[in-house]
mmCIF file of C-alpha atoms in Angstrom:
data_model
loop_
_atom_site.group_PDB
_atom_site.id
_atom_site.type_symbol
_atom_site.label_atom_id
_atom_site.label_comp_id
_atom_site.label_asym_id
_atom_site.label_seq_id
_atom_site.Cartn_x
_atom_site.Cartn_y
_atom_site.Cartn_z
ATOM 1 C CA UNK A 171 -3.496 -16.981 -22.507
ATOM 2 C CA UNK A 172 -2.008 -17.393 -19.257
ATOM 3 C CA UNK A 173 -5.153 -18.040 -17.017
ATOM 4 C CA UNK A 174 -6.431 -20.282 -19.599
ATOM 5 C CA UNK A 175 -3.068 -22.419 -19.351
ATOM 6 C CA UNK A 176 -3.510 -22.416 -15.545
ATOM 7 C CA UNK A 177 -6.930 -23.508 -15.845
ATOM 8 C CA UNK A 178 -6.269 -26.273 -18.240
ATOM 9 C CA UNK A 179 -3.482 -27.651 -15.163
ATOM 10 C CA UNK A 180 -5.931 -27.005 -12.618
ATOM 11 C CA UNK A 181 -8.180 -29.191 -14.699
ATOM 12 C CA UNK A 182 -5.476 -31.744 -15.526
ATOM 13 C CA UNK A 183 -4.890 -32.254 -11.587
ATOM 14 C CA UNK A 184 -8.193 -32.583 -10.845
ATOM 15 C CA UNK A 185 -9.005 -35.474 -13.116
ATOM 16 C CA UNK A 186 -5.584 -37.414 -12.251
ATOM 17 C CA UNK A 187 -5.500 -36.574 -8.193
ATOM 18 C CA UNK A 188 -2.875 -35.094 -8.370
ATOM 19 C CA UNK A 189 -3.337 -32.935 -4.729
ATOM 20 C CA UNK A 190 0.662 -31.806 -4.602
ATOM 21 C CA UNK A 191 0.621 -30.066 -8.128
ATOM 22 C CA UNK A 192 -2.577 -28.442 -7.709
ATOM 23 C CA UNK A 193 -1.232 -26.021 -4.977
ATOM 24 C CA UNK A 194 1.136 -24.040 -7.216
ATOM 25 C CA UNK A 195 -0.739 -24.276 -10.347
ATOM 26 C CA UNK A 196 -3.765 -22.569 -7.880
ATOM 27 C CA UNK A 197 -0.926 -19.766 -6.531
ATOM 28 C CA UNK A 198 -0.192 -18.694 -10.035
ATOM 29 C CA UNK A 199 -4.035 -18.397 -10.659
ATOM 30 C CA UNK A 200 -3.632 -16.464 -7.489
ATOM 31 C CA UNK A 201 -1.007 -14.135 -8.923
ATOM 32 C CA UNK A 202 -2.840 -13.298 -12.336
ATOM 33 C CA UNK A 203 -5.612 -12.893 -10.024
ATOM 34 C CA UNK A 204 -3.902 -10.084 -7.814
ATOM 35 C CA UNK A 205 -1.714 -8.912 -10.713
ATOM 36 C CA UNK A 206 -5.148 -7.943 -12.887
ATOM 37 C CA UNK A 207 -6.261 -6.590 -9.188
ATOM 38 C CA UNK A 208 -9.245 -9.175 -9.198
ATOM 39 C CA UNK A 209 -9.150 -9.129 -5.720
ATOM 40 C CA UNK A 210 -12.290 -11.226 -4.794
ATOM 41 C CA UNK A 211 -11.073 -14.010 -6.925
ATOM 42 C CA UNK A 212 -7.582 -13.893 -5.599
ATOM 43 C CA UNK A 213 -9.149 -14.015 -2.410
ATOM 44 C CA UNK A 214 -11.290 -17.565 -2.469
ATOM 45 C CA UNK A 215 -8.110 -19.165 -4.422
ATOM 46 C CA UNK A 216 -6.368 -18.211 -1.514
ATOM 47 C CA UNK A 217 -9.003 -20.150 0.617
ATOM 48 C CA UNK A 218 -8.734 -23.145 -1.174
ATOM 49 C CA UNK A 219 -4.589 -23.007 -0.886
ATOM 50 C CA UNK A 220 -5.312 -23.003 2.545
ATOM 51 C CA UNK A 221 -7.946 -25.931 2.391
ATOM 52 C CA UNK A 222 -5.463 -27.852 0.305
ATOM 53 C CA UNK A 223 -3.311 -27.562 3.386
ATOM 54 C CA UNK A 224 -5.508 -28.453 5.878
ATOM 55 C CA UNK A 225 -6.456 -31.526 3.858
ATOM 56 C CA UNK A 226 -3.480 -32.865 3.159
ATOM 57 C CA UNK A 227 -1.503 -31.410 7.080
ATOM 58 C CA UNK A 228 1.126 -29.445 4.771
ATOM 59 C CA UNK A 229 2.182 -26.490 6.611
ATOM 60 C CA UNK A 230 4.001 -26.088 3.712
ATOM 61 C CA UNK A 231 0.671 -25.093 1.811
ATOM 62 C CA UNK A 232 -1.203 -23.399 4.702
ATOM 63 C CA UNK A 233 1.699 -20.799 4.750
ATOM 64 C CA UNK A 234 1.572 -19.781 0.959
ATOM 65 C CA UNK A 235 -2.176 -20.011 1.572
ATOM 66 C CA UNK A 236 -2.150 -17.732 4.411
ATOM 67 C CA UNK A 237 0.354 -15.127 2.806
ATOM 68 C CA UNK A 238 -2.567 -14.914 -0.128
ATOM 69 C CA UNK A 239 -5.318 -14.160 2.299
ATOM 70 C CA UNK A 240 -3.428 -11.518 4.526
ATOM 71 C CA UNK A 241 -2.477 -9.908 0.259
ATOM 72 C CA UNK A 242 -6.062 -10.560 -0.567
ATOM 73 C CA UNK A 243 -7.163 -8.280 2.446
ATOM 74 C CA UNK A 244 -4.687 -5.856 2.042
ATOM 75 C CA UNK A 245 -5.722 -4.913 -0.982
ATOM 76 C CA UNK A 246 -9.437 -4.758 0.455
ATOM 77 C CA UNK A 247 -8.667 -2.639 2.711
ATOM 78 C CA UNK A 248 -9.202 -5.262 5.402
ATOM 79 C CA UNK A 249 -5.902 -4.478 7.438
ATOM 80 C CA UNK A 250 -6.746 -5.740 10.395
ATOM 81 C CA UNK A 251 -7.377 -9.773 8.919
ATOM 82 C CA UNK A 252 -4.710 -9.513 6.686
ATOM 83 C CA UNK A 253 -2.060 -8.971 9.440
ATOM 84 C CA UNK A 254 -3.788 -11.666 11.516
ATOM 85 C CA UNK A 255 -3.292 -13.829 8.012
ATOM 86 C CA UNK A 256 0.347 -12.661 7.497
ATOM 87 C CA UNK A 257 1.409 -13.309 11.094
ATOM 88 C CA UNK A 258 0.196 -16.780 10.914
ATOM 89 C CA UNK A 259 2.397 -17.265 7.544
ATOM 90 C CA UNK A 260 4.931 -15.975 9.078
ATOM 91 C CA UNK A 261 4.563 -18.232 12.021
ATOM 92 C CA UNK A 262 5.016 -21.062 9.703
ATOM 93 C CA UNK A 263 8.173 -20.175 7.812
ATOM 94 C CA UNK A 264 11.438 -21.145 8.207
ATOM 95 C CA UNK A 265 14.070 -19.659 5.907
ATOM 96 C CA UNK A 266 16.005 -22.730 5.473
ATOM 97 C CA UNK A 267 13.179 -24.864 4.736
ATOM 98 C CA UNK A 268 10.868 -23.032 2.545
ATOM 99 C CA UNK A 269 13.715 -21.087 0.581
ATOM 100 C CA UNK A 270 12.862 -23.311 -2.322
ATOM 101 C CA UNK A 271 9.240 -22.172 -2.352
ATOM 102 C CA UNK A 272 10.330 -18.861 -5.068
ATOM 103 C CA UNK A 273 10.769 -21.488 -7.729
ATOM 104 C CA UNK A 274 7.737 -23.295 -7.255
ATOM 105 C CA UNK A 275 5.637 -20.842 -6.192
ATOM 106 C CA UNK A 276 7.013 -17.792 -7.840
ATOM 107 C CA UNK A 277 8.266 -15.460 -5.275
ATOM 108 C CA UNK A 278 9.766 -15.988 -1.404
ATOM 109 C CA UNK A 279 6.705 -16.205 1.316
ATOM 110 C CA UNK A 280 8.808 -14.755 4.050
ATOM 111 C CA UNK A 281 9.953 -11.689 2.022
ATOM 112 C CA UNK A 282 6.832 -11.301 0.173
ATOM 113 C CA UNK A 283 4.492 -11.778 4.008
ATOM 114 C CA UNK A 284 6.852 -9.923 5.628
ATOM 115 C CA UNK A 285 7.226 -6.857 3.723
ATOM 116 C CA UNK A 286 3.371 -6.725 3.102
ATOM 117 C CA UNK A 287 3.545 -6.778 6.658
ATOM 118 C CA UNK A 288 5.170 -3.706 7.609
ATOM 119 C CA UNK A 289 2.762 -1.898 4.853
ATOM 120 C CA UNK A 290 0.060 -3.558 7.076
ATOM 121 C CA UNK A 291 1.418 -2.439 10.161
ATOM 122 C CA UNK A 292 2.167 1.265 9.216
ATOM 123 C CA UNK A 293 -1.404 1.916 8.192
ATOM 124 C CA UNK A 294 -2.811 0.274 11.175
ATOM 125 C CA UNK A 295 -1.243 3.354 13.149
ATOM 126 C CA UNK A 296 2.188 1.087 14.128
ATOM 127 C CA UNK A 297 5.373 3.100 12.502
ATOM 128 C CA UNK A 298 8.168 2.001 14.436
ATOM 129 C CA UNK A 299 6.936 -1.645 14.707
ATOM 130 C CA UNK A 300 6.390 -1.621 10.397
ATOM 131 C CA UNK A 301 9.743 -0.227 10.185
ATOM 132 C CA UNK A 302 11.207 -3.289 12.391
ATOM 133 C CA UNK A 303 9.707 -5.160 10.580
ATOM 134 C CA UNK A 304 10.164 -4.224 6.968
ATOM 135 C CA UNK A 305 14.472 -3.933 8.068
ATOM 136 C CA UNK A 306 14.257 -7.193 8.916
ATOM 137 C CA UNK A 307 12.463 -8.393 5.543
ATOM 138 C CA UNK A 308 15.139 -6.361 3.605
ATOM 139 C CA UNK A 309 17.615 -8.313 5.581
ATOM 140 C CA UNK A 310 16.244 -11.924 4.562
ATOM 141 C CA UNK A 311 16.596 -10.014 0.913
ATOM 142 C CA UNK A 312 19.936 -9.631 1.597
ATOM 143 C CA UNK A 313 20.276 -13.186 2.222
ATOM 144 C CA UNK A 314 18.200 -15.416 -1.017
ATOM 145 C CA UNK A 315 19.310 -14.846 -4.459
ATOM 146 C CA UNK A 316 15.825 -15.005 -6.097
ATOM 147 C CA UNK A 317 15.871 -12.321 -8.609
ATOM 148 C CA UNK A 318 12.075 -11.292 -8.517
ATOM 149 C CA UNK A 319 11.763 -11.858 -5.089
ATOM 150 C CA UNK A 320 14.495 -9.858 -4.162
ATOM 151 C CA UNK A 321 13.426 -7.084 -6.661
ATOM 152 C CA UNK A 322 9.567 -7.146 -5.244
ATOM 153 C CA UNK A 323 10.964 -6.964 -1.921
ATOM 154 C CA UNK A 324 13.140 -4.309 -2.477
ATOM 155 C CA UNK A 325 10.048 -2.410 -4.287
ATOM 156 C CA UNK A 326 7.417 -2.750 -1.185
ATOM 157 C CA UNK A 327 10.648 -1.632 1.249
ATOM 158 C CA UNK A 328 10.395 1.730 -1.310
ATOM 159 C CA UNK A 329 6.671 1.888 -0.796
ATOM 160 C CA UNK A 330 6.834 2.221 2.997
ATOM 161 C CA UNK A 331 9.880 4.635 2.472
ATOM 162 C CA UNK A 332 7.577 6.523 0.130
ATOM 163 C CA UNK A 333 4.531 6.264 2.904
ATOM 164 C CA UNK A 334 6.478 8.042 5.018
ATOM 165 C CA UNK A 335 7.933 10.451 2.862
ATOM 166 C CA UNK A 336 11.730 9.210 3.211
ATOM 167 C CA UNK A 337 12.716 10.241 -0.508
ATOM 168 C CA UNK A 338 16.273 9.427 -0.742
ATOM 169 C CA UNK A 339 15.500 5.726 1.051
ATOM 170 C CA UNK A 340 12.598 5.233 -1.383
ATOM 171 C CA UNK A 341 15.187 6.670 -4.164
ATOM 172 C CA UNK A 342 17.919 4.356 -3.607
ATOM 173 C CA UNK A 343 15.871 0.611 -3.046
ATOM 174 C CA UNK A 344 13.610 1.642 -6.147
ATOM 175 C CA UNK A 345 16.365 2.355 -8.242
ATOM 176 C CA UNK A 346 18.306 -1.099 -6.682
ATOM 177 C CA UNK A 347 15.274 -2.791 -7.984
ATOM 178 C CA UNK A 348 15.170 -1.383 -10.988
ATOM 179 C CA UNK A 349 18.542 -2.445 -12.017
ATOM 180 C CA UNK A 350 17.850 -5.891 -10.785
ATOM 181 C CA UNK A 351 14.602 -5.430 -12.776
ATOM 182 C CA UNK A 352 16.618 -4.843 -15.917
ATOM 183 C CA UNK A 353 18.737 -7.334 -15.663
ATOM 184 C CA UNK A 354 16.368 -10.273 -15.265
ATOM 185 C CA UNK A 355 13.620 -8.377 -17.437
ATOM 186 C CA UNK A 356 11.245 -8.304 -14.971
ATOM 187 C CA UNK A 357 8.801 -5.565 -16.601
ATOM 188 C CA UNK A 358 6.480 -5.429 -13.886
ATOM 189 C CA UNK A 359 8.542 -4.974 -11.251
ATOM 190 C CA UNK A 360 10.678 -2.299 -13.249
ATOM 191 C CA UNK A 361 7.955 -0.514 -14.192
ATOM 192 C CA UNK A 362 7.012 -0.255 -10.018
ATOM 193 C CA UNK A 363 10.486 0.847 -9.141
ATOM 194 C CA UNK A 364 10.377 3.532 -12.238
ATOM 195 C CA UNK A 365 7.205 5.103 -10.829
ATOM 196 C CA UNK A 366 8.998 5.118 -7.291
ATOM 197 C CA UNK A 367 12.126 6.709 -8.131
ATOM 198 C CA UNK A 368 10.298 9.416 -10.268
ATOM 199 C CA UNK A 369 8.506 10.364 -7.219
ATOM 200 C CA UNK A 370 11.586 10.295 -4.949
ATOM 201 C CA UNK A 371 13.382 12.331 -7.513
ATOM 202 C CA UNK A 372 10.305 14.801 -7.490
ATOM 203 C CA UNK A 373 10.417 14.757 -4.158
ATOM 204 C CA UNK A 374 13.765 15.947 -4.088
ATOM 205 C CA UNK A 375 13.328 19.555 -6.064
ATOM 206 C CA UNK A 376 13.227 17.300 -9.638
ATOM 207 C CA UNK A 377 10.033 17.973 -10.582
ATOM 208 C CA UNK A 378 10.351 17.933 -14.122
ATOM 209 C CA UNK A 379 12.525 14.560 -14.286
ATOM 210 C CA UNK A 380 10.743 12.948 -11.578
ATOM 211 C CA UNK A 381 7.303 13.583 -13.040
ATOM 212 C CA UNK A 382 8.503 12.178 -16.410
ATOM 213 C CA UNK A 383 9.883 8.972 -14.648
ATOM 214 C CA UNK A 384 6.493 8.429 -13.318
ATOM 215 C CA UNK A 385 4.323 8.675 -16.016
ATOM 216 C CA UNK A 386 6.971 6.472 -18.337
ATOM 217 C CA UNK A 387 7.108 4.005 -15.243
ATOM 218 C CA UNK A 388 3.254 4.184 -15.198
ATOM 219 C CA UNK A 389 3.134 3.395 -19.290
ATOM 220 C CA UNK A 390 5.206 0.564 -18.960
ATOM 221 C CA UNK A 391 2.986 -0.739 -16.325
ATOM 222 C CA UNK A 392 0.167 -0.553 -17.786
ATOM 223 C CA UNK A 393 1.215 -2.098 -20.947
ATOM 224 C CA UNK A 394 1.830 -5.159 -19.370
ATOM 225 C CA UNK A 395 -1.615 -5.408 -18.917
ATOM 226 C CA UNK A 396 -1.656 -4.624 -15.100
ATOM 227 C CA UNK A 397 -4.129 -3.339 -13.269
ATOM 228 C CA UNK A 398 -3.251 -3.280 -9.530
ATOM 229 C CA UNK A 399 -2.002 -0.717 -7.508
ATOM 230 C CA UNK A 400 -3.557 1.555 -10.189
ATOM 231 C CA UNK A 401 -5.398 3.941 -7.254
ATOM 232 C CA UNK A 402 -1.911 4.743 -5.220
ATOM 233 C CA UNK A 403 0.116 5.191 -8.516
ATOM 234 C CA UNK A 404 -3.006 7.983 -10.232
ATOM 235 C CA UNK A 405 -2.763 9.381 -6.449
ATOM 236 C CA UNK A 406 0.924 9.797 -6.024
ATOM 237 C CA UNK A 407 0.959 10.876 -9.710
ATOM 238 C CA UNK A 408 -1.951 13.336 -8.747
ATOM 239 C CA UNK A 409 -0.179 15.175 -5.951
ATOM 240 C CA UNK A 410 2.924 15.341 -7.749
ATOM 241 C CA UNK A 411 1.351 16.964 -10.304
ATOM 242 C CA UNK A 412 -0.811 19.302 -7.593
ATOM 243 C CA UNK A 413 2.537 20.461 -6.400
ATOM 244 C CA UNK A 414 4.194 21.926 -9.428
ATOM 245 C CA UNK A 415 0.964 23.812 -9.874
ATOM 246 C CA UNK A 416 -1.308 21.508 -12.581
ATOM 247 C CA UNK A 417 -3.969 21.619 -10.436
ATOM 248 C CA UNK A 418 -6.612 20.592 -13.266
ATOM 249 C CA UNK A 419 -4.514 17.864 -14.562
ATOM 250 C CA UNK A 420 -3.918 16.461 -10.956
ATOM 251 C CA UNK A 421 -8.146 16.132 -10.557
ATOM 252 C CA UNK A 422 -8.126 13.964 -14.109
ATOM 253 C CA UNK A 423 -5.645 12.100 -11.998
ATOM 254 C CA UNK A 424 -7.586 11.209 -9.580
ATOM 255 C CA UNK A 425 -10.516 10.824 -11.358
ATOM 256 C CA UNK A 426 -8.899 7.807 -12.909
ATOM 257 C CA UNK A 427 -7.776 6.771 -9.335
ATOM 258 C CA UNK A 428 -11.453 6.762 -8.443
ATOM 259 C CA UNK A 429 -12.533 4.860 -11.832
ATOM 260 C CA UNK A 430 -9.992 2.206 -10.653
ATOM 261 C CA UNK A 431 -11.346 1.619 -7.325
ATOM 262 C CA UNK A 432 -14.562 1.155 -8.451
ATOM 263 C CA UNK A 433 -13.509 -0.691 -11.200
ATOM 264 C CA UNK A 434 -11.021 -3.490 -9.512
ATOM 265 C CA UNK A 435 -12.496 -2.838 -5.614
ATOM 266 C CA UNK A 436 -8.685 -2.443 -4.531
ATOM 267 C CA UNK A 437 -9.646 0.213 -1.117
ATOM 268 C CA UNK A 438 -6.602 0.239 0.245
ATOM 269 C CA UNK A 439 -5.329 3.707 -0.886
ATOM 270 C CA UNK A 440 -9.052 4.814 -1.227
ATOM 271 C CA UNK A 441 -8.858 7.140 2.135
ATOM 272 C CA UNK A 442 -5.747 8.779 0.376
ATOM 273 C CA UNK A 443 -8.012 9.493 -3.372
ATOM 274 C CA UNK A 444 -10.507 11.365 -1.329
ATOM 275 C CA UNK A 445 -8.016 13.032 1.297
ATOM 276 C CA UNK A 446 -5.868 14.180 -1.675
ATOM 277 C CA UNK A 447 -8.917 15.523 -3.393
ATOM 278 C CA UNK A 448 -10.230 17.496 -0.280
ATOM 279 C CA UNK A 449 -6.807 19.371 -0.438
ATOM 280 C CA UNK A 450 -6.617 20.124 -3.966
ATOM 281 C CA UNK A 451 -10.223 22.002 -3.787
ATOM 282 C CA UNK A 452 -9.381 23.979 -0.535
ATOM 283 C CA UNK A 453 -8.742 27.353 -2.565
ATOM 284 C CA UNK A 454 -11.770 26.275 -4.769
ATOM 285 C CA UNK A 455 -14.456 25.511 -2.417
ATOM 286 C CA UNK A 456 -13.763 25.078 1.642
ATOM 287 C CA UNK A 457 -17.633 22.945 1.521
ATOM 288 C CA UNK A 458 -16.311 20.492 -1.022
ATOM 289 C CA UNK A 459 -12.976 20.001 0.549
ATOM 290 C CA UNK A 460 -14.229 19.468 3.785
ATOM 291 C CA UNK A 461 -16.921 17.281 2.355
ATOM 292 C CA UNK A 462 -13.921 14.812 1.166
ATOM 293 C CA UNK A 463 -11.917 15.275 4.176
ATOM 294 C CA UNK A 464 -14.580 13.667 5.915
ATOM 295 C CA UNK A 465 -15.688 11.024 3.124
ATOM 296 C CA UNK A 466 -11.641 10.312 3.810
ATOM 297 C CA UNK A 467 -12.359 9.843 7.779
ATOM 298 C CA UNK A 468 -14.884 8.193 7.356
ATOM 299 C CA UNK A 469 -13.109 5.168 4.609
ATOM 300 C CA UNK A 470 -9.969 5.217 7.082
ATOM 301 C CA UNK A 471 -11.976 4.663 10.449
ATOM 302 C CA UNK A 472 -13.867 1.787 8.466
ATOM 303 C CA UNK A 473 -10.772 0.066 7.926
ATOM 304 C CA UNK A 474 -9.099 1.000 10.244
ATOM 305 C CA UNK A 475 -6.390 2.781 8.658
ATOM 306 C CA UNK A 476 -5.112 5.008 11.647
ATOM 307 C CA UNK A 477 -2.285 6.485 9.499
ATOM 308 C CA UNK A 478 -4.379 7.614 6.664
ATOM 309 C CA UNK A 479 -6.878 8.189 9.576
ATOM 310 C CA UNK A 480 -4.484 11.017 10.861
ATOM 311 C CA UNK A 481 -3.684 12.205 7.538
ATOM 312 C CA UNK A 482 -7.155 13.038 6.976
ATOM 313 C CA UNK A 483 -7.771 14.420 10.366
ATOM 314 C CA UNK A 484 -4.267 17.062 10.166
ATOM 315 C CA UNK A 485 -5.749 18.139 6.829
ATOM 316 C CA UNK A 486 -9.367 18.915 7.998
ATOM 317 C CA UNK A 487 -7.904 20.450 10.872
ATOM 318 C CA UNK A 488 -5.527 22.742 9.373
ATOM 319 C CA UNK A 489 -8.286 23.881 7.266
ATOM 320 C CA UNK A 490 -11.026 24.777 9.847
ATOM 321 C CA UNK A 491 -8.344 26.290 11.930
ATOM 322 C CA UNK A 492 -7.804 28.818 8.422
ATOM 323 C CA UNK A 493 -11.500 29.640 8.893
ATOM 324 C CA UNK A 494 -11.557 30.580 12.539
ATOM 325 C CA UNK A 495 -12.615 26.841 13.594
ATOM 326 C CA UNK A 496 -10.025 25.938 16.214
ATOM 327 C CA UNK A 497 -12.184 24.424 18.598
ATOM 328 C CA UNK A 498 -13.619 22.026 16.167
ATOM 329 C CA UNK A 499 -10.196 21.541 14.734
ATOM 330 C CA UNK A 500 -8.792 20.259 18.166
ATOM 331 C CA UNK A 501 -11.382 18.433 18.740
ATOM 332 C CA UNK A 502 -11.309 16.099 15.646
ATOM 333 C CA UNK A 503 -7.450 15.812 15.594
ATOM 334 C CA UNK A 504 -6.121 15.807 19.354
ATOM 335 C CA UNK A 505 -8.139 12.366 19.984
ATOM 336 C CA UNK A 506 -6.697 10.628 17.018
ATOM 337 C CA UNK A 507 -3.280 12.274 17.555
ATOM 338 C CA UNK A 508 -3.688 10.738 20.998
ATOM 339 C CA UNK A 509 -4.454 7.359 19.994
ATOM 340 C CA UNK A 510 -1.060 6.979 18.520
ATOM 341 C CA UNK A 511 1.614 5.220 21.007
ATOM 342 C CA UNK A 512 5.140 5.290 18.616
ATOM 343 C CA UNK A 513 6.303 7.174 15.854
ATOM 344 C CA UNK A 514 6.029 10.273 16.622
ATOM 345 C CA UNK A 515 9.239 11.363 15.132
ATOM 346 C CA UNK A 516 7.280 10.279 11.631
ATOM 347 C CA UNK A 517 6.550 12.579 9.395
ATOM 348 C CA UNK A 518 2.972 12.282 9.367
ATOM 349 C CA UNK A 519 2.512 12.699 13.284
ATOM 350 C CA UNK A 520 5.010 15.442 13.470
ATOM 351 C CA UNK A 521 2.686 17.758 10.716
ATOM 352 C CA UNK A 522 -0.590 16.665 13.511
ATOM 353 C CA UNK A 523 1.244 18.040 15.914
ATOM 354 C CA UNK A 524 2.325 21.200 14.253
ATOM 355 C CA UNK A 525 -1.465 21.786 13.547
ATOM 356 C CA UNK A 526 -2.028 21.074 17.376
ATOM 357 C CA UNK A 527 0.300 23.284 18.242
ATOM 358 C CA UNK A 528 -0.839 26.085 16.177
ATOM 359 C CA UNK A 529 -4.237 25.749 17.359
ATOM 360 C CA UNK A 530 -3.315 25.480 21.052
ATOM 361 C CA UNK A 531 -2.669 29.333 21.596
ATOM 362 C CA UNK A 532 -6.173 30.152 19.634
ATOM 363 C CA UNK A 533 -8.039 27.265 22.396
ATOM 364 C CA UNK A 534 -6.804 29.602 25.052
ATOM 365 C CA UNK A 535 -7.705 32.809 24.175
ATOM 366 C CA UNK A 536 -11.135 31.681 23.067
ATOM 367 C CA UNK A 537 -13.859 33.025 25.820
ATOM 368 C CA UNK A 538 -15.263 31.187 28.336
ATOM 369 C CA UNK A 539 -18.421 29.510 28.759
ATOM 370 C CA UNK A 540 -20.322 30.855 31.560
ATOM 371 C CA UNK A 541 -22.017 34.404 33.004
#
């Protein structure tokens, strides 16, 4: 019902000329696009916001244009273009001036490029410059009083919390967002903070009451009739679930993780559905888990995901080094570890250099080459 509304007023503006009016009418196709994770479609009506611009010399356009392409990408996985996207939106907002853009366009391009952003930023291997960047995004929240984008905001802020495993951060903006959420009855976005506080409560020694957030969070969501983000919420679901010892419920998990990627083409979380799976088969089968350990390398160098990259690489690595492997262990971690420039106080590049560490002493007393 709603796409065929939009596509009656896309119609109705094409047959009067009406080149202003088309623009928002083709963001909200945009955002029923993205919100039913049709990514590829998202993506072209996010070319021909852009166009618009260009046609008519509205910056004004070109920047809610732009902030679709660099979401579009994001969700392909394509990390790389969709910062380059984002950072020309960016370029072209000014607070003062394009404030007004939530009402017309439905949410707030600076908060919305911004924070998508720092998620950008983090998973191309840049920590402390996602971090900047994501405290200065909550800060423009802290200054617009548009109840969904301030709620949204607040949401993605709890997603890089959660990325980086900072529970009670990711506890208290989800759960500011879901309040907001509840007061302006903004299911979607309520159902996302839901799903994040369960798994910052979980994450805290709450198992029980953090795993039933999640999963009524997850309901919610999906009765709205949303599909996106499906593949990170099954995956943080999964190893939530791995963790208080439902191993066989955890694979179902991801299995429907998998289903979704295949089903909506959202990649960015697909290194993470085949890392997560290589760990929950290491007591089963070392072959298989390796074999998705590397399937998980090999998505994350593709896109080039550094973070999940290292993720990957810390878990292969701890495992060979379990089965005598050391040498191939260092070998596949230290280079990636090395890539790495900031952060390192992170929680992900501290546990790489843990396994590093561990596998140092075993490097030296290995033999020699030689007579």
């Amino acid at each position: 019902e709603v796409e065929a509304c939009y596509d009656r007023a896309r119609a109705l503006c094409s047959e009067l000329g009406d080149t202003p009016q088309l623009a928002p009418v083709l963001y909200g196709l945009w955002s029923y696009r993205i919100v039913r994770a049709q990514h590829r479609a998202a993506y072209l009506l996010g070319q021909q916001v852009v166009a618009l611009g260009d046609m008519v010399n509205s910056t004004d356009l070109q920047l809610e244009g732009h902030k679709a392409i660099g979401w579009s990408h994001f969700f392909h996985g394509q990390f790389a273009r969709a910062r380059e996207h984002l950072q020309i939106a960016l370029s072209l907002y000014d607070e003062e001036r394009h404030g007004g853009h939530a009402y017309t366009f439905g949410d707030n391009p600076g908060t919305s490029a911004g924070a998508c952003l720092a998620e950008v930023l983090w998973l191309l291997g840049y920590p402390e410059q996602a971090f900047q960047r994501m405290a200065e995004t909550v800060a423009m929240l802290r200054r617009i009083t548009h109840p969904y984008s301030v709620a949204f905001g607040l949401d993605l802020a709890a997603f890089l919390s959660e990325y980086c495993g900072d529970a009670p951060a990711a506890e208290a903006l989800a759960g500011e967002a879901l309040m907001l959420s509840e007061k302006q009855e903004l299911a979607f976005i309520g159902a996302m903070s839901a799903i994040l506080r369960g798994w910052a409560r979980a994450e805290q020694g709450d198992a029980a009451e953090g795993l039933r957030q999640m999963q009524e969070g997850l309901r919610t969501q999906e009765a709205t009739g949303a599909e996106v983000v499906k593949p990170y919420w099954y995956s943080l679901l999964a190893e939530v679930t791995f963790r208080v010892g439902a191993r066989s419920n955890a694979l179902d998990l991801l299995d429907s993780a998998e289903a979704a990627l295949q089903r909506t083409e959202e990649r960015y979380w697909e290194a993470e559905v085949h890392r997560l799976r290589g760990w929950f088969f290491e007591q089963e089968s070392v072959d298989t888990a390796e074999a998705h350990y590397r399937r998980a390398l090999e998505v994350a160098g593709r896109q080039q995901a550094r973070s999940l990259e290292l993720r990957a690489a810390t878990g292969l690595a701890r495992l060979w080094h379990s089965h005598e492997r050391s040498a191939d262990a260092f070998a596949l971690l230290q280079p990636i570890y090395a890539w790495f420039t900031e952060g390192f106080d992170t929680r992900d590049l501290r546990a790489a250099a843990g396994v590093l560490d561990e596998v140092a002493p075993q490097m030296s007393r290995m033999p020699s080459g030689g007579t």
